[in-house]
N, CA, C and O atoms as a GROMACS GRO file, in nm:
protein
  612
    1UNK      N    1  13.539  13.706   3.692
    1UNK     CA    2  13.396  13.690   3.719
    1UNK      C    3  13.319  13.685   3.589
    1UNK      O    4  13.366  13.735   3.487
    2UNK      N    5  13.207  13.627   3.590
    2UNK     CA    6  13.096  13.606   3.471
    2UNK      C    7  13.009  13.717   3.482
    2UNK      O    8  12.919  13.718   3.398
    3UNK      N    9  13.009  13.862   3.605
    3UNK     CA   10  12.938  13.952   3.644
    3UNK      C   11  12.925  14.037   3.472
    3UNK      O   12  12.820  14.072   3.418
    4UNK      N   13  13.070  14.053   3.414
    4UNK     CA   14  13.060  14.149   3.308
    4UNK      C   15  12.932  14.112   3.161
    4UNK      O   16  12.871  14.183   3.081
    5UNK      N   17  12.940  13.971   3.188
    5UNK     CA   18  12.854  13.950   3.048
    5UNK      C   19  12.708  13.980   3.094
    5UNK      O   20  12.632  14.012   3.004
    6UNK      N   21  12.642  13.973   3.258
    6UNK     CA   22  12.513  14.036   3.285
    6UNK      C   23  12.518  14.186   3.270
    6UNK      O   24  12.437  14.248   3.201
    7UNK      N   25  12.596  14.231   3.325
    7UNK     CA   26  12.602  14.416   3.378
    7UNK      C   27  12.582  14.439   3.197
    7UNK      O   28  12.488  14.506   3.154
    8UNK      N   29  12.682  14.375   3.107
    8UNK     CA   30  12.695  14.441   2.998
    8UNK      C   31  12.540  14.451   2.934
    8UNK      O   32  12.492  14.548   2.876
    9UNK      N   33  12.458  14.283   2.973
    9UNK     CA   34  12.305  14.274   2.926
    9UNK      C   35  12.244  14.391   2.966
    9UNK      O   36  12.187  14.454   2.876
   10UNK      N   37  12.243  14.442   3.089
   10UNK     CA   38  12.135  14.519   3.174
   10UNK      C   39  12.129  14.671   3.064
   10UNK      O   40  12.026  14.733   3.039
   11UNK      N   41  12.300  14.710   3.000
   11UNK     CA   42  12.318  14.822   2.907
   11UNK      C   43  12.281  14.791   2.740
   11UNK      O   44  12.333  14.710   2.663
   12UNK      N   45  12.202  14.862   2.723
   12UNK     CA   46  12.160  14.873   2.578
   12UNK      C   47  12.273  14.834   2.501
   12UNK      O   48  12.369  14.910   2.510
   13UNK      N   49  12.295  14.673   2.382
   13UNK     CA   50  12.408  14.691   2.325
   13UNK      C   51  12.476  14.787   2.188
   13UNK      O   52  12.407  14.864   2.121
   14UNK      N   53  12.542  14.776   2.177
   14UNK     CA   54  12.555  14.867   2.035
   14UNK      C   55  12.475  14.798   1.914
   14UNK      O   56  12.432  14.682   1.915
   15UNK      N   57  12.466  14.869   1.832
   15UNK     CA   58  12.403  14.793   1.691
   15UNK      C   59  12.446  14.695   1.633
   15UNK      O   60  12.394  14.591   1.595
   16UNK      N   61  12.624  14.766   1.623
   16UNK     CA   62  12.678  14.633   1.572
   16UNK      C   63  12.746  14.474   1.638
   16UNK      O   64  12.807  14.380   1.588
   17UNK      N   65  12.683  14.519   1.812
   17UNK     CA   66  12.714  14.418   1.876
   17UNK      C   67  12.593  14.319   1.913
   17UNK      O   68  12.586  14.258   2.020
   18UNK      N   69  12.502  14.314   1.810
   18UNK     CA   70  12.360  14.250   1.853
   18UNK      C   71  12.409  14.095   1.891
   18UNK      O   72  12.497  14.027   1.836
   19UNK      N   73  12.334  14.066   1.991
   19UNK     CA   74  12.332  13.914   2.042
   19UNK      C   75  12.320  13.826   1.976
   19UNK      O   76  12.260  13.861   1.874
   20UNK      N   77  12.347  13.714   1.975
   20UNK     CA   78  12.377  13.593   1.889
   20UNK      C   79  12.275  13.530   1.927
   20UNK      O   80  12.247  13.442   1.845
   21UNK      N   81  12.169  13.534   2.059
   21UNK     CA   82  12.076  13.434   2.090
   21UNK      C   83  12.135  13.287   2.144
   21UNK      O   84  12.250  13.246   2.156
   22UNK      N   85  11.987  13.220   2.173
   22UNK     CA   86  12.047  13.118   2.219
   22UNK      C   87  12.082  13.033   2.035
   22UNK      O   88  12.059  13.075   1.922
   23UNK      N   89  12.147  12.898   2.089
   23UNK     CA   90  12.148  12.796   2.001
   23UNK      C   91  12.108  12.692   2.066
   23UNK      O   92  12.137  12.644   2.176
   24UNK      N   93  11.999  12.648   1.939
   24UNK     CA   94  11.888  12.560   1.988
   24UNK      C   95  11.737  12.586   2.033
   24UNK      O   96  11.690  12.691   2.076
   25UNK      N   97  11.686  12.490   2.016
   25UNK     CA   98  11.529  12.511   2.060
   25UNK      C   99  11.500  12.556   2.208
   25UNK      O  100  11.536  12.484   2.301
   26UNK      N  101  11.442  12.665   2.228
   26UNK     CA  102  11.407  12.666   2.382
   26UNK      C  103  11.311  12.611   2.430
   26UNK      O  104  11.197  12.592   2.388
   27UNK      N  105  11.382  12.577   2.558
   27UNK     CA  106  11.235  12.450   2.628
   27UNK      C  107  11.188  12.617   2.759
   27UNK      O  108  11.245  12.683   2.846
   28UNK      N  109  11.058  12.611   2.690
   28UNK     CA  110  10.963  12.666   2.742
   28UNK      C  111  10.846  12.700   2.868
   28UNK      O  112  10.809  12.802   2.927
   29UNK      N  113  10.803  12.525   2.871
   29UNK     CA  114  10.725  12.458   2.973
   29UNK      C  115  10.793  12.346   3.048
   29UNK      O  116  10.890  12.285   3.002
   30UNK      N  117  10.735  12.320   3.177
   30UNK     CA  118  10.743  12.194   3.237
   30UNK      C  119  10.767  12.061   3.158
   30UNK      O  120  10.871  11.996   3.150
   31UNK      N  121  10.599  12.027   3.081
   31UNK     CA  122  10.558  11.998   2.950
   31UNK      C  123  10.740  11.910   2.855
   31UNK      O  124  10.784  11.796   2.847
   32UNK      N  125  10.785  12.043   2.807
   32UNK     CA  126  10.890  12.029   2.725
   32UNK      C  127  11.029  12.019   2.803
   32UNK      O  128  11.127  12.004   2.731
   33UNK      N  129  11.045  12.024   2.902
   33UNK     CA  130  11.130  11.976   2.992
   33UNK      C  131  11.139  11.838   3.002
   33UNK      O  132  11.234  11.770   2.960
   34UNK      N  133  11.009  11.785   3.074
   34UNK     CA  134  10.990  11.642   3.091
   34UNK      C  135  11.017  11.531   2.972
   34UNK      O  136  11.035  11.410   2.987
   35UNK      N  137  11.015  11.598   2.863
   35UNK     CA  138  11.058  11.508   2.721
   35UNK      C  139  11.191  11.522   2.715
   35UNK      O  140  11.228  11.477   2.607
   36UNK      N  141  11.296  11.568   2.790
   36UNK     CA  142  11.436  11.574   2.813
   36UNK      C  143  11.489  11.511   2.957
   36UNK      O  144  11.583  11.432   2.963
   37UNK      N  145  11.420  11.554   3.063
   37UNK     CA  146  11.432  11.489   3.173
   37UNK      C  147  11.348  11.394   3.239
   37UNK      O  148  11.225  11.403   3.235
   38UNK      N  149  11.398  11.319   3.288
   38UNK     CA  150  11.323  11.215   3.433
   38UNK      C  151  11.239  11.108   3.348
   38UNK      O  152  11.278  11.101   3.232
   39UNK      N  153  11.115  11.009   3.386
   39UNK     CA  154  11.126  10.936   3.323
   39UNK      C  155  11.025  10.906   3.208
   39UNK      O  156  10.981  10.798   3.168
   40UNK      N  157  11.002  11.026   3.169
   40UNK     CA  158  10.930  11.034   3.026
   40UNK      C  159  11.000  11.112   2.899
   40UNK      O  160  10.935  11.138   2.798
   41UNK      N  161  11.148  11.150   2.915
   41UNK     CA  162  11.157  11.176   2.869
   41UNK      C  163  11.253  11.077   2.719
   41UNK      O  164  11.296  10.962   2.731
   42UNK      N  165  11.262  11.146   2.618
   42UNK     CA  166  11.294  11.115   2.487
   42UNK      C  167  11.416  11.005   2.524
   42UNK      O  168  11.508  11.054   2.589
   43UNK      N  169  11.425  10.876   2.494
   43UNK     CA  170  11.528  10.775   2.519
   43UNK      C  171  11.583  10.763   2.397
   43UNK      O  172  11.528  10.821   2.303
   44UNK      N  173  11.677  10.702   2.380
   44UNK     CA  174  11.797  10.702   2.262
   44UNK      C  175  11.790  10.834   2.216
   44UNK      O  176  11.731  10.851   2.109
   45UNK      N  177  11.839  10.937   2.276
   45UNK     CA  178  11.866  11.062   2.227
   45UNK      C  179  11.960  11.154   2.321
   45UNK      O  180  11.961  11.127   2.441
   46UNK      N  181  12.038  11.256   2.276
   46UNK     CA  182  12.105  11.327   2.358
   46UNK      C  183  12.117  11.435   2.407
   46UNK      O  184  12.192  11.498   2.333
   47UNK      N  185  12.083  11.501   2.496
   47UNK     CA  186  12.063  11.636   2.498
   47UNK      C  187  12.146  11.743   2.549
   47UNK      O  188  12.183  11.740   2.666
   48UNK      N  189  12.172  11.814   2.491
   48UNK     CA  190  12.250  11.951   2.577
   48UNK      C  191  12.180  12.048   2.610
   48UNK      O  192  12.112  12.097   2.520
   49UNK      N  193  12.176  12.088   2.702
   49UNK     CA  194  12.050  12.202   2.797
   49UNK      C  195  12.182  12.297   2.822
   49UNK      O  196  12.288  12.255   2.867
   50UNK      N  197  12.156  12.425   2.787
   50UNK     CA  198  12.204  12.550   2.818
   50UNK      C  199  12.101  12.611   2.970
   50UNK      O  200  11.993  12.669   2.981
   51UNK      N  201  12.174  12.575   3.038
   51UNK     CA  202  12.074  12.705   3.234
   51UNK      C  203  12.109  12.836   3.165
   51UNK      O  204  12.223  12.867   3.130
   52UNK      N  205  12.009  12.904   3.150
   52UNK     CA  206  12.075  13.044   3.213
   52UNK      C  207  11.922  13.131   3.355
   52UNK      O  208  11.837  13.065   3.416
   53UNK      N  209  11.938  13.252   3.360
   53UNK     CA  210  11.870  13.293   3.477
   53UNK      C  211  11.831  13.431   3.421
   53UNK      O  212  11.923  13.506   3.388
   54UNK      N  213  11.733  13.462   3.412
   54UNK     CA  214  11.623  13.526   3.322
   54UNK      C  215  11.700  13.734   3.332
   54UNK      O  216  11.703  13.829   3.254
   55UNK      N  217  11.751  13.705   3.484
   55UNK     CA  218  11.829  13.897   3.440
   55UNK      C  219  11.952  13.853   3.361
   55UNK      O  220  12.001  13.951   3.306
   56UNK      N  221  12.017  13.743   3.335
   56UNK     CA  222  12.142  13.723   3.259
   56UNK      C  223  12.097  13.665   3.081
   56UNK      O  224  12.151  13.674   2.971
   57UNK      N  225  11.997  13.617   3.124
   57UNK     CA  226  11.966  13.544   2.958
   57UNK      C  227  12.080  13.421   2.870
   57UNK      O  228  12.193  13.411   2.919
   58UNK      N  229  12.053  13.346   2.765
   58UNK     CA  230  12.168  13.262   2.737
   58UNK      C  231  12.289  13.358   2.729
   58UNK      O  232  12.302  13.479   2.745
   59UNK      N  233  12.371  13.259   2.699
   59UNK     CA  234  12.526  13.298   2.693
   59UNK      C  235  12.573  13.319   2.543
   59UNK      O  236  12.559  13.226   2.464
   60UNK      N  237  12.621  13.426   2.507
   60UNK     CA  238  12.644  13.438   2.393
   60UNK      C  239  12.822  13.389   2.369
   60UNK      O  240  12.892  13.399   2.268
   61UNK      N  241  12.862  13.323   2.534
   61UNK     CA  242  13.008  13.330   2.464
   61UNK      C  243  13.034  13.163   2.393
   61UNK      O  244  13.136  13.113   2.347
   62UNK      N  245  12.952  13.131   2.402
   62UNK     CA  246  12.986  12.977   2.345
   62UNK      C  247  12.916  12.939   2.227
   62UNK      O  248  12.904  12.825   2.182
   63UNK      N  249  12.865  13.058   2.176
   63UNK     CA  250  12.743  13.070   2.046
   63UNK      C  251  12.858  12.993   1.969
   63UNK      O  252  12.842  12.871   1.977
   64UNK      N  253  12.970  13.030   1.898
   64UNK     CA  254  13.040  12.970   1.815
   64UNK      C  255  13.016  12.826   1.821
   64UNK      O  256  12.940  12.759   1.751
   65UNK      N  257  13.098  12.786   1.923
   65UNK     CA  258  13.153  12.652   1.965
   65UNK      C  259  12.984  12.579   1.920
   65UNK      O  260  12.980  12.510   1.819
   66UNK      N  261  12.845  12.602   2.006
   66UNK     CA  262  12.773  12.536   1.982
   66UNK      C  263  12.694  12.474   1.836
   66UNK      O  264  12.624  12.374   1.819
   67UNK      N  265  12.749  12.601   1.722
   67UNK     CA  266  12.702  12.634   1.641
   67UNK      C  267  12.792  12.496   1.581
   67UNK      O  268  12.750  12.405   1.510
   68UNK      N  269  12.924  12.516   1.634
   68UNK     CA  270  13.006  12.441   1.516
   68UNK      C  271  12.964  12.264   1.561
   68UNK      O  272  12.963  12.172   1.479
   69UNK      N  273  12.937  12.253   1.690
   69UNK     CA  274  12.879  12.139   1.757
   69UNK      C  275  12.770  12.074   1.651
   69UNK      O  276  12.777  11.966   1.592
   70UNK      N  277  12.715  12.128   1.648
   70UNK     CA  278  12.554  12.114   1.587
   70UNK      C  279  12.600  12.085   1.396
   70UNK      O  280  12.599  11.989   1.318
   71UNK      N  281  12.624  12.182   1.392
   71UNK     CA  282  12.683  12.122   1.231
   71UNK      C  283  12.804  11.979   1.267
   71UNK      O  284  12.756  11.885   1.203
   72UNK      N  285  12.918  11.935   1.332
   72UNK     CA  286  12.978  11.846   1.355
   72UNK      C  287  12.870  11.723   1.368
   72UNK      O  288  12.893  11.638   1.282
   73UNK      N  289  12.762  11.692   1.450
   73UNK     CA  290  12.688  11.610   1.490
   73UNK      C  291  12.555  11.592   1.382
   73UNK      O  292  12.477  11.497   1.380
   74UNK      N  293  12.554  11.705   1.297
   74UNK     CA  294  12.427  11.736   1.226
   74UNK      C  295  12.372  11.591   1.201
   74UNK      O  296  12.453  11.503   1.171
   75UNK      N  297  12.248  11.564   1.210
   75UNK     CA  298  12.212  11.399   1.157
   75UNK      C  299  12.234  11.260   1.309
   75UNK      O  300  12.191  11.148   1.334
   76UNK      N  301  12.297  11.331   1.353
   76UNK     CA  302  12.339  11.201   1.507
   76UNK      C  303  12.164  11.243   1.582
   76UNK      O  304  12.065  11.304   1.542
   77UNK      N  305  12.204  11.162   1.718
   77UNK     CA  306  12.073  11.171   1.793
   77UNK      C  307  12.164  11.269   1.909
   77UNK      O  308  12.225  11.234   2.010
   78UNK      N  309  12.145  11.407   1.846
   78UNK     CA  310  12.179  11.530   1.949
   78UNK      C  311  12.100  11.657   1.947
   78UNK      O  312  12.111  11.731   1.849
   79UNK      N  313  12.016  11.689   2.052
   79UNK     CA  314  11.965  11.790   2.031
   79UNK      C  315  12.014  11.892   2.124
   79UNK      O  316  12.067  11.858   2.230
   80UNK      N  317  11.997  12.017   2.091
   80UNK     CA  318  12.061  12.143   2.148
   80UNK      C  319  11.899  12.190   2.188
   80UNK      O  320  11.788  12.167   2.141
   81UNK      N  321  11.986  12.318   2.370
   81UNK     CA  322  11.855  12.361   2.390
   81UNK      C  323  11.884  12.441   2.516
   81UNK      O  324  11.976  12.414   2.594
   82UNK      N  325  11.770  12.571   2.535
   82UNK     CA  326  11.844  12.642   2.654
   82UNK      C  327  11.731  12.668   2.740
   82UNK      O  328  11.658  12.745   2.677
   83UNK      N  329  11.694  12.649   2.823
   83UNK     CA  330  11.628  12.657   2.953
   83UNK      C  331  11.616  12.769   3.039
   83UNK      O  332  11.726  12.805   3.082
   84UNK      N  333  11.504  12.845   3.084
   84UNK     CA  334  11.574  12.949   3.208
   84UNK      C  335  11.562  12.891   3.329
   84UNK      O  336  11.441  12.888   3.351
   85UNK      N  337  11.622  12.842   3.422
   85UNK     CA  338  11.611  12.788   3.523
   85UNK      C  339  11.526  12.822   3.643
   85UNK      O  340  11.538  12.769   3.754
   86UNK      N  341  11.442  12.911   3.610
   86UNK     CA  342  11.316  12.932   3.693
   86UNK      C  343  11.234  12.873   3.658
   86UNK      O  344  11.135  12.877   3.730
   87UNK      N  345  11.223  12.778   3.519
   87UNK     CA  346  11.123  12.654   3.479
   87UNK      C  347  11.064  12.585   3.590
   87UNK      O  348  10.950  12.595   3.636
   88UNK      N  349  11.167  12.508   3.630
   88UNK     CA  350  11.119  12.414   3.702
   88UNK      C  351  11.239  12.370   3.856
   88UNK      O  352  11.346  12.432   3.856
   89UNK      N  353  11.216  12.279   3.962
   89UNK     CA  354  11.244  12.319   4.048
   89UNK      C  355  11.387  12.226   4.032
   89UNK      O  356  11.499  12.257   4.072
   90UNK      N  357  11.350  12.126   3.975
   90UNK     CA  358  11.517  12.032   3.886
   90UNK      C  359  11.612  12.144   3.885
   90UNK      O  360  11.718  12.128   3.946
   91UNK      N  361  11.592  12.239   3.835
   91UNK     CA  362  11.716  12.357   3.781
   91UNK      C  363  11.701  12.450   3.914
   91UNK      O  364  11.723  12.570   3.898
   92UNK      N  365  11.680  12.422   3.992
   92UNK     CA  366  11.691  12.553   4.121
   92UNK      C  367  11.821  12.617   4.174
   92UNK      O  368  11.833  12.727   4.229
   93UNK      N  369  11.951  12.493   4.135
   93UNK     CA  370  12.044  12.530   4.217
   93UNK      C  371  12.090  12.589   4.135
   93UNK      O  372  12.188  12.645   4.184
   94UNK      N  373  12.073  12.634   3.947
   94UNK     CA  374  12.145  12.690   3.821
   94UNK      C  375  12.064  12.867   3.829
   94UNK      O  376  12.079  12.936   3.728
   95UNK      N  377  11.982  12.930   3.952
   95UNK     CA  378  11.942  13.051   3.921
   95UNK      C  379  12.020  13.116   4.030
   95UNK      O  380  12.008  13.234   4.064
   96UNK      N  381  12.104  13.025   4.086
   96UNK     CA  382  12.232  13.195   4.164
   96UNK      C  383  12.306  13.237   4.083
   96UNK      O  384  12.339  13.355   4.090
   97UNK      N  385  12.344  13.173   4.002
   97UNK     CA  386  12.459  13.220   3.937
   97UNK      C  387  12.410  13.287   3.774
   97UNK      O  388  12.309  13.272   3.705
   98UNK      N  389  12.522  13.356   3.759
   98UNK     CA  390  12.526  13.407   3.571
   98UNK      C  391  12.608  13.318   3.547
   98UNK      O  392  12.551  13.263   3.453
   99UNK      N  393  12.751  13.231   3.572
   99UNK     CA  394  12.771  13.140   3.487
   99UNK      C  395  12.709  13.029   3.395
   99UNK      O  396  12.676  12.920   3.441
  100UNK      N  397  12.697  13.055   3.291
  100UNK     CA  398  12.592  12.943   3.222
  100UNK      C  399  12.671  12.805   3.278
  100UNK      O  400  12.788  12.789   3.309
  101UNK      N  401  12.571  12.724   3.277
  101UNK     CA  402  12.604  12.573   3.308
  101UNK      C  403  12.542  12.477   3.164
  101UNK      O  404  12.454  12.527   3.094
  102UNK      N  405  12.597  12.348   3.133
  102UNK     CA  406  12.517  12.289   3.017
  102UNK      C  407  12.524  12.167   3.105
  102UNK      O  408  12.624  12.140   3.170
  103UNK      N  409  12.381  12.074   3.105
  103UNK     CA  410  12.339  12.012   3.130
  103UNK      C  411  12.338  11.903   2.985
  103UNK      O  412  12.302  11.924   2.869
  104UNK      N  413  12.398  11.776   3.056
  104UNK     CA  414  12.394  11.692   2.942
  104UNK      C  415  12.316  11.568   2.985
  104UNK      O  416  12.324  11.521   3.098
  105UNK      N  417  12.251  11.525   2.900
  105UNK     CA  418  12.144  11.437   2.934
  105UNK      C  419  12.101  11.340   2.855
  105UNK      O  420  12.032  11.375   2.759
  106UNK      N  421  12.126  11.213   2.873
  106UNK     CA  422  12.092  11.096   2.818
  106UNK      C  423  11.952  10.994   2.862
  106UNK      O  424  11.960  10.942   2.974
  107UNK      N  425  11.858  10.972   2.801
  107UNK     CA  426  11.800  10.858   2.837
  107UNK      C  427  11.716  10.931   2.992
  107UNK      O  428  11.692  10.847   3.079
  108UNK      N  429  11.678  11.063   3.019
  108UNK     CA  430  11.612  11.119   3.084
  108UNK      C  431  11.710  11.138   3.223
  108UNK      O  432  11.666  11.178   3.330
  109UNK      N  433  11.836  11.105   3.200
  109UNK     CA  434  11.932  11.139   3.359
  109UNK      C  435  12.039  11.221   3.274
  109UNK      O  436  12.078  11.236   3.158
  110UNK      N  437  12.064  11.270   3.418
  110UNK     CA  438  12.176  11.400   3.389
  110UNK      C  439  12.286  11.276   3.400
  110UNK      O  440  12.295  11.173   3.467
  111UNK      N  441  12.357  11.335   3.307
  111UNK     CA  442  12.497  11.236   3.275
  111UNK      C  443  12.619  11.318   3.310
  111UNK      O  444  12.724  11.256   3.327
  112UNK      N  445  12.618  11.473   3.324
  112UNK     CA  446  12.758  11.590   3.283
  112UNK      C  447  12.695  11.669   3.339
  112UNK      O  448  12.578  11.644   3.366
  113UNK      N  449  12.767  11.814   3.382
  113UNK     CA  450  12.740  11.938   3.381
  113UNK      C  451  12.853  11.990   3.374
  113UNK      O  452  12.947  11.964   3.448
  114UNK      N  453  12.854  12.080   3.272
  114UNK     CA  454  12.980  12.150   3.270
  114UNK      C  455  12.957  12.313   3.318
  114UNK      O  456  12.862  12.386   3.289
  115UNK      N  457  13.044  12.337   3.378
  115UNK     CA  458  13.046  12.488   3.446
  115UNK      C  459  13.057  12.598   3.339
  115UNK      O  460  13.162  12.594   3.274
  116UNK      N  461  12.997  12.666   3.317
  116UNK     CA  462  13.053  12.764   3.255
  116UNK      C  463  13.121  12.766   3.070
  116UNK      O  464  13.121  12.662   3.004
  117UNK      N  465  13.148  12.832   3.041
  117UNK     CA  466  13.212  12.832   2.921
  117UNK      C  467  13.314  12.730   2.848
  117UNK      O  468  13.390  12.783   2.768
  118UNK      N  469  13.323  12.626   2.861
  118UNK     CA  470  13.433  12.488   2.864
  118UNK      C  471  13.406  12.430   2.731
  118UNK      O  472  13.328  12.335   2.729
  119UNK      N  473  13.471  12.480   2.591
  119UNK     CA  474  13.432  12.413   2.472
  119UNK      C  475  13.485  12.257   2.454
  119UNK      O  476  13.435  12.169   2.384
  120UNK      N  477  13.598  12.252   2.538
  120UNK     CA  478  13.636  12.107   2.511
  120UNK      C  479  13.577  12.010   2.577
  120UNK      O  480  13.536  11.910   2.516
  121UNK      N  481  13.557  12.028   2.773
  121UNK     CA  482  13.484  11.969   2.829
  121UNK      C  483  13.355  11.896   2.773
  121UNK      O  484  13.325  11.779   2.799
  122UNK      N  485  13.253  12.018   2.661
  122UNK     CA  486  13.151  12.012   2.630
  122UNK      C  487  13.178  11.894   2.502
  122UNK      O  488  13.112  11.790   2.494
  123UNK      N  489  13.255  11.919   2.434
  123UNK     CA  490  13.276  11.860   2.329
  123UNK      C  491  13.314  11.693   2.370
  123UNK      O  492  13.274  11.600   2.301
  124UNK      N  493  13.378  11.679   2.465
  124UNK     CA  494  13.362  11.566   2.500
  124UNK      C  495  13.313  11.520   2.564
  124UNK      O  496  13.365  11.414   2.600
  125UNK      N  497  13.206  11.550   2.616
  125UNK     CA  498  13.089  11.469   2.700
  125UNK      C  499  12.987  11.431   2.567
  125UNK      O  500  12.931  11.322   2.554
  126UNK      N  501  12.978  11.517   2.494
  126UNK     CA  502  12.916  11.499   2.363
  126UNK      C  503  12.925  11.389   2.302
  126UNK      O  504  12.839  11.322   2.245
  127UNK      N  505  13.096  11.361   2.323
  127UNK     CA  506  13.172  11.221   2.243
  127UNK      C  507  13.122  11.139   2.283
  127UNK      O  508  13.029  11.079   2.227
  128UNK      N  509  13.190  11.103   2.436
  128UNK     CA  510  13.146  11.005   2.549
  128UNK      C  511  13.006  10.959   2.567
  128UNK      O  512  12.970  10.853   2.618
  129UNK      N  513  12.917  11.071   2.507
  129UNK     CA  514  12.775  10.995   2.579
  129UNK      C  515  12.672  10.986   2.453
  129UNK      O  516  12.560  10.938   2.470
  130UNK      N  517  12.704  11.023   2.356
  130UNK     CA  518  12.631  11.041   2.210
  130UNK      C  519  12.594  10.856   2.186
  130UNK      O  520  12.677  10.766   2.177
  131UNK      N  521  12.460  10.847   2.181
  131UNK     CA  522  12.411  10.724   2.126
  131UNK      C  523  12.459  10.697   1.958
  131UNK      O  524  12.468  10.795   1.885
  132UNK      N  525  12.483  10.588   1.916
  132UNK     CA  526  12.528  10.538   1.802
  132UNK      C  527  12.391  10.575   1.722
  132UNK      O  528  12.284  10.604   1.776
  133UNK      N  529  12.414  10.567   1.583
  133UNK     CA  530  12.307  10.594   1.497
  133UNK      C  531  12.278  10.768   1.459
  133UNK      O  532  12.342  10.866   1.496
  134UNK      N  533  12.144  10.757   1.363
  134UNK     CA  534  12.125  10.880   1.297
  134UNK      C  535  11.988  10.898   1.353
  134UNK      O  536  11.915  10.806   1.390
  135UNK      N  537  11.958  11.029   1.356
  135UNK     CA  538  11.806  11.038   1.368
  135UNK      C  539  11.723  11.007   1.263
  135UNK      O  540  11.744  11.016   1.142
  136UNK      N  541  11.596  10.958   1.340
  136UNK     CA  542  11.465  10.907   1.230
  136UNK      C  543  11.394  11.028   1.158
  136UNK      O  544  11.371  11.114   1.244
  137UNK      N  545  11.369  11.052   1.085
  137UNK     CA  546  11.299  11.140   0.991
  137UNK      C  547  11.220  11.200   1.112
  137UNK      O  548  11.261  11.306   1.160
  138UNK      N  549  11.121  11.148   1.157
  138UNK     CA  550  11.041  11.187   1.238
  138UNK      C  551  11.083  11.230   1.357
  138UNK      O  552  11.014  11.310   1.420
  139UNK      N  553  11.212  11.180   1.409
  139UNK     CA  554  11.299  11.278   1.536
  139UNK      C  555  11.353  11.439   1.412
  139UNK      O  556  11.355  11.547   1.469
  140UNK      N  557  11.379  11.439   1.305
  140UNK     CA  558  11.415  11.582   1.248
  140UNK      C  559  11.300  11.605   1.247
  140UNK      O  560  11.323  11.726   1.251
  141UNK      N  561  11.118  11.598   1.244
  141UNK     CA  562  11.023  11.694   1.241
  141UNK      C  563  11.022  11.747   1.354
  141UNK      O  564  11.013  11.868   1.373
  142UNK      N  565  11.029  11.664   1.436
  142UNK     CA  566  10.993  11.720   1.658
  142UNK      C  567  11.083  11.843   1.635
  142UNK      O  568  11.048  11.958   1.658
  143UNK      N  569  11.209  11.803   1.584
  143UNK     CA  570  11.332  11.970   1.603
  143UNK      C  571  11.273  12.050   1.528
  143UNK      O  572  11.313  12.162   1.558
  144UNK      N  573  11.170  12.057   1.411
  144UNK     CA  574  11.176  12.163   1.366
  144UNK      C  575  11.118  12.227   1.438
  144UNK      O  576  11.156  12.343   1.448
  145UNK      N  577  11.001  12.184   1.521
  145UNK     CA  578  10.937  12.268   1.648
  145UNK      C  579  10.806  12.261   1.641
  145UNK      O  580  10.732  12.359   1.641
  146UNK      N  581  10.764  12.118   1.634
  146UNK     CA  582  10.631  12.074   1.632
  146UNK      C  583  10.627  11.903   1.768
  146UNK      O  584  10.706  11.808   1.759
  147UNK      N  585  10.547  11.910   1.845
  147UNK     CA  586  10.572  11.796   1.913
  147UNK      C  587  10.481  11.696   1.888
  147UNK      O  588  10.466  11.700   1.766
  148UNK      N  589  10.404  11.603   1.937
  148UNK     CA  590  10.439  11.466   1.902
  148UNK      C  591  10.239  11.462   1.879
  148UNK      O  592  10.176  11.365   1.838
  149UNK      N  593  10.192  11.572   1.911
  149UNK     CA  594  10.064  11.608   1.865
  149UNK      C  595  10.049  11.758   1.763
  149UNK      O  596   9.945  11.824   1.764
  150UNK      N  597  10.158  11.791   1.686
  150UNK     CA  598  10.175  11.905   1.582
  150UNK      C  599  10.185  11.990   1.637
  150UNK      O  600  10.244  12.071   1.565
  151UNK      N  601  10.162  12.038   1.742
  151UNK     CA  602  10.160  12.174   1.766
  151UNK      C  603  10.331  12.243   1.814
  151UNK      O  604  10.432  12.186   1.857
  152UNK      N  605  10.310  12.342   1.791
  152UNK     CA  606  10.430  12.431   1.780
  152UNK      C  607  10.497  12.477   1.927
  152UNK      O  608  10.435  12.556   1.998
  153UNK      N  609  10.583  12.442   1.955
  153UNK     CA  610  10.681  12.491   2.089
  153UNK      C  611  10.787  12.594   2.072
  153UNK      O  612  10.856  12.628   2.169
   0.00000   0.00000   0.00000
């Protein structure tokens, strides 16, 4: 079961076991959703959406893998990002569960979902659906965490 990595959240962790957080920008609003999904969102670009469900929080077991993702791709059109699925009603069926799910998303449609903890699965949907090319200067300002009128997300 995925029960142990919530129960363990609900207990104060040790000091030296502090959380890794998510990896990636968190989408926040509706707003910043819609620039990932359906049909306004960001085209020639790729996205990986981390679900998680607000008593479980992201998943710290794939912190590695994503980390090493993100440096592997550094410069491609891939952005990382984690969601709580009480956002919006798109993600309704990702708040029964504590298994994290990653949502992969091209061109504003869900392309993948991978269940749970799956570094290879993930890694190759990444392959499979990654648009050719590098990002534009101005797609690396949006990541630093300013959107398309400056302000900060």
């Amino acid at each position: 079961f995925f029960l142990d990595r919530c129960i363990s959240a609900a207990m104060p962790p040790a000091k030296e076991a502090k959380a890794a957080g998510p990896v990636g920008a968190p989408i926040e609003t509706p707003e910043q959703w819609a620039g990932v999904f359906g049909e306004t969102a960001t085209k020639d670009m790729l996205f990986v959406v981390e679900t998680y469900v607000s008593w479980c929080g992201p998943s710290d077991a794939v912190h590695s893998t994503l980390k090493r993702l993100m440096q592997e791709y550094e410069g491609k059109k891939l952005k990382f990002h984690s969601v709580n699925a009480a956002l919006t009603a798109d993600l309704a069926k990702y708040r029964v569960t504590s298994k994290p799910h990653f949502l992969v998303l091209k061109d504003g449609e869900l392309v993948e979902v991978i269940d749970g903890v799956n570094a290879p699965a993930l890694g190759k949907a990444i392959a499979d659906y990654i648009p050719e090319g590098m990002l534009d200067i101005e797609d690396e300002k949006d990541e630093e965490g300013a959107d398309e009128d400056g302000d900060d997300y």
